[in-house]
Coordinates of C-alpha atoms and ligand atoms in Angstrom, one line a residue:
M134 CA 16.2 -19.4 12.7
S135 CA 15.0 -17.0 15.4
K136 CA 12.5 -14.2 14.5
I137 CA 12.6 -10.8 16.2
I138 CA 9.2 -9.1 16.4
A139 CA 8.8 -5.6 17.7
I140 CA 5.3 -4.7 18.9
A141 CA 4.8 -0.9 18.6
N142 CA 2.5 2.1 18.5
N143 CA 3.6 5.5 19.9
K144 CA 0.2 5.8 21.5
G145 CA -0.1 4.3 25.0
G146 CA -3.0 2.1 26.1
V147 CA -3.5 0.4 22.7
G148 CA -2.8 -3.1 23.9
K149 CA 0.9 -3.5 23.1
T150 CA 1.9 -5.1 26.4
T151 CA -1.2 -7.2 26.6
T152 CA -0.6 -8.5 23.1
V153 CA 3.1 -9.3 23.8
A154 CA 2.1 -11.3 26.9
A155 CA -0.7 -13.1 25.1
L156 CA 1.5 -14.1 22.1
A157 CA 4.3 -15.2 24.5
Y158 CA 1.9 -17.4 26.4
A159 CA 0.3 -19.0 23.3
W160 CA 3.6 -19.6 21.5
S161 CA 5.6 -20.9 24.5
A162 CA 2.7 -23.2 25.3
K163 CA 3.2 -24.7 21.9
G164 CA 6.8 -25.4 22.5
Y165 CA 8.4 -22.4 20.8
K166 CA 11.4 -21.0 22.8
V167 CA 10.3 -17.4 23.5
L168 CA 12.3 -14.4 24.9
L169 CA 10.4 -11.3 26.0
V170 CA 12.3 -8.0 26.0
D171 CA 10.7 -5.2 28.0
L172 CA 11.8 -1.9 26.4
D173 CA 9.4 0.3 28.3
S174 CA 10.6 2.1 31.4
Q175 CA 7.0 1.7 32.8
A176 CA 7.9 -2.0 33.0
N177 CA 4.3 -3.2 32.7
L178 CA 5.4 -6.4 30.9
T179 CA 7.9 -7.1 33.7
Q180 CA 5.3 -6.4 36.4
I181 CA 2.8 -8.8 34.9
T182 CA 5.2 -11.6 34.1
S183 CA 8.2 -11.5 36.5
P184 CA 8.0 -13.5 39.7
T185 CA 10.4 -10.9 41.3
P186 CA 8.8 -7.6 42.4
L187 CA 10.0 -4.6 40.4
E188 CA 11.8 -3.0 43.4
D189 CA 13.8 -6.2 43.9
I190 CA 15.1 -6.5 40.3
E191 CA 18.8 -5.7 40.5
M192 CA 19.6 -5.6 36.8
T193 CA 17.5 -4.6 33.9
V194 CA 17.7 -4.3 30.1
K195 CA 19.2 -0.8 30.6
E196 CA 22.6 -2.2 31.8
A197 CA 22.7 -4.6 28.9
I198 CA 22.0 -2.1 26.2
A199 CA 23.7 1.0 27.7
Y200 CA 26.9 -0.8 28.9
G201 CA 27.0 -3.9 26.8
V202 CA 27.1 -6.3 29.8
Q203 CA 25.5 -9.8 29.5
P204 CA 21.7 -9.3 29.5
P205 CA 19.9 -10.3 32.7
I206 CA 17.6 -13.2 31.8
T207 CA 14.7 -14.3 34.1
R208 CA 13.3 -17.7 33.4
L209 CA 9.5 -17.7 33.5
S210 CA 9.0 -21.2 32.3
K211 CA 10.8 -24.0 30.4
T212 CA 10.1 -22.2 27.1
L213 CA 9.7 -18.5 28.2
D214 CA 12.4 -16.0 29.3
L215 CA 12.3 -12.3 30.1
I216 CA 14.7 -9.5 30.0
P217 CA 13.1 -7.1 32.5
S218 CA 12.8 -3.4 32.5
G219 CA 12.7 -0.7 35.2
L220 CA 12.3 3.0 35.9
E221 CA 16.1 3.6 35.3
L222 CA 15.4 2.9 31.6
S223 CA 13.7 6.3 31.4
N224 CA 17.2 8.0 31.5
F225 CA 18.6 5.8 28.7
E226 CA 18.6 8.4 26.0
N227 CA 20.7 10.9 28.1
E228 CA 23.1 8.2 29.2
V229 CA 23.9 7.0 25.7
A230 CA 23.9 10.5 24.1
G231 CA 27.6 10.3 23.4
V232 CA 27.8 6.7 22.4
S233 CA 28.5 5.9 18.8
C234 CA 26.2 3.6 16.8
R235 CA 23.5 4.0 19.4
E236 CA 20.8 2.8 17.0
F237 CA 22.3 -0.7 17.3
L238 CA 22.4 -1.2 21.0
V239 CA 19.4 -3.5 21.2
S240 CA 20.5 -5.3 18.1
D241 CA 24.0 -5.9 19.6
M242 CA 22.5 -7.2 22.8
L243 CA 20.2 -9.6 20.9
N244 CA 22.9 -10.9 18.6
K245 CA 24.6 -12.4 21.6
I246 CA 21.7 -14.5 22.6
K247 CA 19.2 -14.9 19.7
S248 CA 20.4 -18.3 18.7
N249 CA 18.9 -19.6 22.0
Y250 CA 15.3 -18.7 20.9
D251 CA 12.8 -19.3 18.2
V252 CA 11.1 -16.0 18.7
I253 CA 12.0 -12.7 20.5
L254 CA 9.1 -10.3 21.3
I255 CA 10.1 -6.7 22.0
D256 CA 7.5 -4.6 23.9
C257 CA 8.1 -1.0 22.8
P258 CA 7.5 2.1 24.8
P259 CA 4.7 4.5 23.7
A260 CA 7.1 6.9 22.0
L261 CA 9.0 7.3 18.8
G262 CA 12.4 7.8 20.6
L263 CA 15.6 6.0 20.6
L264 CA 14.3 2.8 22.2
T265 CA 11.6 2.2 19.6
Y266 CA 14.2 3.1 16.9
N267 CA 16.5 0.5 18.3
A268 CA 13.7 -2.1 18.4
L269 CA 13.0 -1.5 14.7
V270 CA 16.6 -1.6 13.7
A271 CA 16.9 -5.0 15.5
A272 CA 13.6 -6.5 14.3
D273 CA 12.7 -8.8 11.4
H274 CA 9.0 -7.8 11.8
L275 CA 7.1 -4.8 13.0
V276 CA 3.7 -5.7 14.4
M277 CA 1.5 -2.7 15.3
T278 CA -1.4 -2.7 17.8
A279 CA -4.1 -0.1 17.5
T280 CA -7.5 0.7 18.9
A281 CA -10.1 1.8 16.4
D282 CA -9.9 5.6 17.1
S283 CA -8.2 8.5 15.4
L284 CA -5.3 9.0 17.9
S285 CA -4.3 5.4 17.8
Y286 CA -4.6 5.4 14.0
A287 CA -2.3 8.5 13.8
G288 CA 0.2 6.7 16.1
M289 CA 0.2 3.8 13.7
L290 CA 0.9 6.0 10.7
M291 CA 3.8 7.6 12.6
I292 CA 5.4 4.2 13.5
G293 CA 4.8 3.1 9.9
G294 CA 6.7 6.2 8.7
L295 CA 9.6 5.5 11.1
A296 CA 9.8 1.9 9.9
K297 CA 9.9 3.1 6.3
R298 CA 12.8 5.4 7.0
I299 CA 14.7 2.6 8.8
R300 CA 14.0 0.2 5.9
E301 CA 15.1 2.7 3.3
N302 CA 18.5 3.2 4.9
P303 CA 20.7 0.3 3.8
R304 CA 22.9 0.8 6.9
L305 CA 19.9 0.4 9.3
N306 CA 17.5 -2.4 8.5
P307 CA 16.4 -2.9 4.8
E308 CA 14.9 -6.3 5.8
L309 CA 12.4 -4.9 8.2
K310 CA 8.8 -5.9 7.3
T311 CA 5.7 -4.2 8.5
S312 CA 4.0 -7.5 9.0
A313 CA 0.7 -7.1 10.8
V314 CA -1.7 -4.7 12.5
I315 CA -3.8 -6.0 15.4
V316 CA -6.8 -3.9 16.4
T317 CA -7.4 -4.4 20.1
K318 CA -10.1 -3.5 22.8
F319 CA -12.6 -3.5 20.0
K320 CA -16.2 -2.5 20.8
S321 CA -18.4 -2.4 17.7
N322 CA -20.2 0.9 17.0
K323 CA -20.6 3.2 14.0
L324 CA -17.4 5.1 14.7
T325 CA -15.1 2.1 15.5
N326 CA -16.5 0.2 12.5
S327 CA -15.6 3.2 10.3
F328 CA -12.0 3.2 11.7
L329 CA -11.7 -0.5 11.3
Q330 CA -12.7 -0.1 7.7
K331 CA -10.2 2.7 7.2
I332 CA -7.4 0.5 8.6
R333 CA -8.6 -2.4 6.4
D334 CA -8.5 -0.1 3.3
E335 CA -5.1 1.3 4.2
I336 CA -3.3 -1.8 5.5
G337 CA -4.9 -4.5 3.4
P338 CA -3.9 -8.1 4.2
A339 CA -1.5 -7.0 7.0
L340 CA -4.6 -6.4 9.2
I341 CA -5.4 -9.3 11.4
D342 CA -9.2 -9.6 11.0
P343 CA -11.3 -9.9 13.1
P344 CA -10.0 -7.6 15.9
V345 CA -9.5 -8.5 19.6
R346 CA -12.7 -7.6 21.4
E347 CA -12.8 -5.5 24.5
A348 CA -13.2 -7.6 27.7
T349 CA -13.0 -6.6 31.3
K350 CA -11.5 -10.0 32.0
I351 CA -8.3 -8.8 30.4
Q352 CA -7.9 -6.0 32.9
Q353 CA -8.7 -8.5 35.7
A354 CA -6.2 -11.0 34.5
T355 CA -3.6 -8.2 34.4
A356 CA -4.4 -7.2 38.0
F357 CA -4.0 -10.8 39.1
R358 CA -0.8 -11.2 37.1
Q359 CA -2.2 -14.1 35.2
S360 CA -2.3 -14.9 31.5
I361 CA -5.7 -14.4 29.9
F362 CA -5.4 -18.0 28.8
Q363 CA -5.4 -19.2 32.4
Y364 CA -7.7 -16.6 33.8
D365 CA -10.5 -16.8 31.3
P366 CA -9.9 -19.7 29.0
D367 CA -13.3 -19.5 27.3
G368 CA -13.6 -15.7 27.1
N369 CA -14.2 -13.8 23.9
A370 CA -10.9 -11.9 24.0
T371 CA -9.0 -15.1 24.9
K372 CA -10.4 -16.8 21.7
D373 CA -9.6 -13.7 19.7
Y374 CA -6.0 -13.7 21.0
Q375 CA -5.7 -17.4 20.2
A376 CA -6.7 -16.7 16.7
V377 CA -4.2 -13.8 16.5
A378 CA -1.4 -16.0 17.8
D379 CA -2.3 -18.8 15.3
A380 CA -2.5 -16.3 12.3
L381 CA 0.8 -14.7 13.3
E382 CA 2.5 -18.1 13.8
E383 CA 1.5 -19.0 10.2
R384 CA 2.7 -15.7 8.8
L385 CA 5.9 -15.0 10.9
L386 CA 7.2 -18.2 12.5
K387 CA 6.8 -20.7 9.7
D388 CA 8.7 -19.3 6.8
Ligands
ADP452 N1 -9.0 -6.5 24.7 C1 -9.0 -5.7 25.8 N2 -10.2 -5.4 26.5 C2 -10.2 -4.6 27.6 N3 -9.1 -4.1 28.2 C3 -7.9 -4.3 27.5 C4 -7.8 -5.1 26.4 N4 -6.5 -5.1 26.0 C5 -5.8 -4.4 26.9 N5 -6.6 -3.9 27.8 C6 -6.3 -3.0 29.0 O1 -6.0 -1.7 28.5 C7 -4.9 -1.2 29.2 C8 -3.8 -0.8 28.3 O2 -3.3 -2.0 27.7 P1 -1.7 -2.3 27.4 O3 -1.6 -3.6 26.8 O4 -1.0 -2.0 28.7 O5 -1.4 -1.1 26.4 P2 0.0 -0.5 25.9 O6 1.1 -1.4 26.2 O7 -0.2 -0.2 24.5 O8 0.1 0.8 26.7 C9 -4.5 -2.2 30.3 O9 -5.2 -1.8 31.5 C10 -5.1 -3.5 29.7 O10 -5.4 -4.4 30.7
MG453 MG1 2.8 -1.2 27.4

């Protein structure tokens, strides 16, 4: 049965997109059929994975969720597909303002295609708006990424609160689980260690420990539109992401 995983934090720059790309690569390389859904109008995930330049992409996730048409699926490899995003998604909330049941638009889109996949990874925008709401209504699992600082920590608590409200509403998604927190871009010092400990105390076993270390190779890999597993196979952050992918595979994909 396919699993839908939303990667979220309403703070930007905390490693959501990088984590989605790393998990997709690690799991699709193992033979899982993976679908990526880019729900961010900044389209970073689309830019780093799609062979088609952003300006040449004719149809994006926006048409599929706003108008209910068949989702545009780009094949990235034998076991990896992408539903791309684009700037037009930034107007989504206004466009669907009068649509009924607009919390279920992403869920409705995924219901048509989810049987084709083992796992669907949704890259959420850095906001608590309707798109993130839709992602959490559609998801089996919420996975949060965070950096070890106060603003990212606050963002994590806000997403956690939103997930709780969605879970407590029987018409929305009572099955939603807050399954993991991944600390990214970690550079050990007194302050970051105290935040890591705070997250450890608060989140308990949902925290994936140890965190993913900061590595400039990650930014370089992004710039070259390569997976970190190809660009820097022996790097620290690559090893960290492999461990994260293995831990999450055990927790989320094998039950
Ligand atoms: N472990 C890491 N070490 C160094 N830089 C990283 C790491 N993870 C992500 N980055 C960089 O941080 C920036 C923000 O990451 P991104 O994944 O786009 O965050 P988000 O999707 O939450 O906005 C990007 O430039 C990315 O290359
Ligand atoms: Mg992003």
